Amino acid sequence: MKTWRKIRLGDACKTNMYSYSPKEKWNFVNYLDTGNITDNKIDLIQYIDIVNEKLPSRARRKVKKDSIIYSTVRPNQHHFGIIKSQPENFLVSTGFAVIDTDSQVLDADFLYYLLTQSTIVESLHAIAEQSTSAYPSIKPSDIENLEIEIPDIATQKKIADVLFSLDKKMAQNRKINKNLLQQAQALYKDRFVELRPFNGEMPPDWHLGEVSEIIELHDSKRIPLSSRERATLAKLYPYYGATSVMDYVDRYLFDGIYLLLGEDGTVVDNNGFPILQYVEGKFWVNNHAHIITGKNGFTVEMLYLLFSLTNVQSIITGAVQPKISQTNLNKMPIVIPSKAELSDFNSVIQPIFAQIRNLRAQNNRLVVTRDTLLPRLMSGELDVSNLDL
């Protein structure tokens, strides 16, 4: 710590430097909204054909490699990340503060990890709670006015490398899980979609039915917690919204394996397929997602595969606020295979999903390790000078 020095963050970085102008006449935009990134994990980038569709007014911020994006609304929801690559014509919401560092003074990865440690997040959220806007929010100047202690650039990079190595392993595990899910989808498609030998007739013991025959809805237990209430709770169990983890709380409503399907807001992707979350363990969920388990031979894993390959655009209502109601979901027609066929297929996919859960559990342990190391590295308590990275 003797060689560390205190700086005002705004003296080593700039915020919101680049914006899109309609004069640039892009034909399309890949757009990231604040709710679609959490802890540097993106769950959805919206493709917008701006020749035929209106570009959202908030789709304006440009980013570049190593730009840090940090949601100015409710910082405690962890809607932040650092850009390492981006699709063509990429814009992010004006709800982000886009931070670009002076690389001679401040390493971008070091700053990203510094800004994500709990003490900084809680400090910024406390400022947000005092704001006079409709939602608890901060200004870019609140970030710029932070006073931080930093070592030399070489030490910054070493600290960032230690933390990045853990994040890299977690990213690899998520990539493996994505591949495993794609394999399971391919098996489902091969068995129940593309190779159904109908020839004008349903296979033996198959029938045309409705979703209500294969799902149990647990929506009556959904109880939202306000952001103000969540701010007072210890961060133990995930608090899910329609598309992702919104927060962590010290209580739970469910314990087990469930499928979450978006009810309102962002309920489908760009191709009309539903937004799904396959979740396990203890968790809380708000009232913007259906909570589903299976019946009559359908496991949660099979439901995940079925819905991930089913276009649900026809059951969506609401022009301004898209919604998938319980009634429309239950009445959606589907082909239901025989129980023997379902049982056989379930025995094939269960090992795949067991591996997915194992890798998720490994990532949860890595998160604990990283979060334990983070404040000790950022304070200089742990010396990295002799590390060979």
Coordinates of N, CA, C and O in Angstrom, one line a residue, residues 82 246 261:
I82 N -18.0 -5.1 -18.8 CA -16.9 -4.5 -19.5 C -16.9 -5.1 -20.9 O -17.0 -6.3 -21.1
M246 N -32.3 -10.6 -10.7 CA -32.3 -9.1 -10.5 C -31.6 -8.7 -9.2 O -31.1 -7.6 -9.1
L261 N -40.8 -18.8 -17.0 CA -41.1 -18.4 -18.3 C -41.7 -17.0 -18.2 O -42.6 -16.7 -17.4

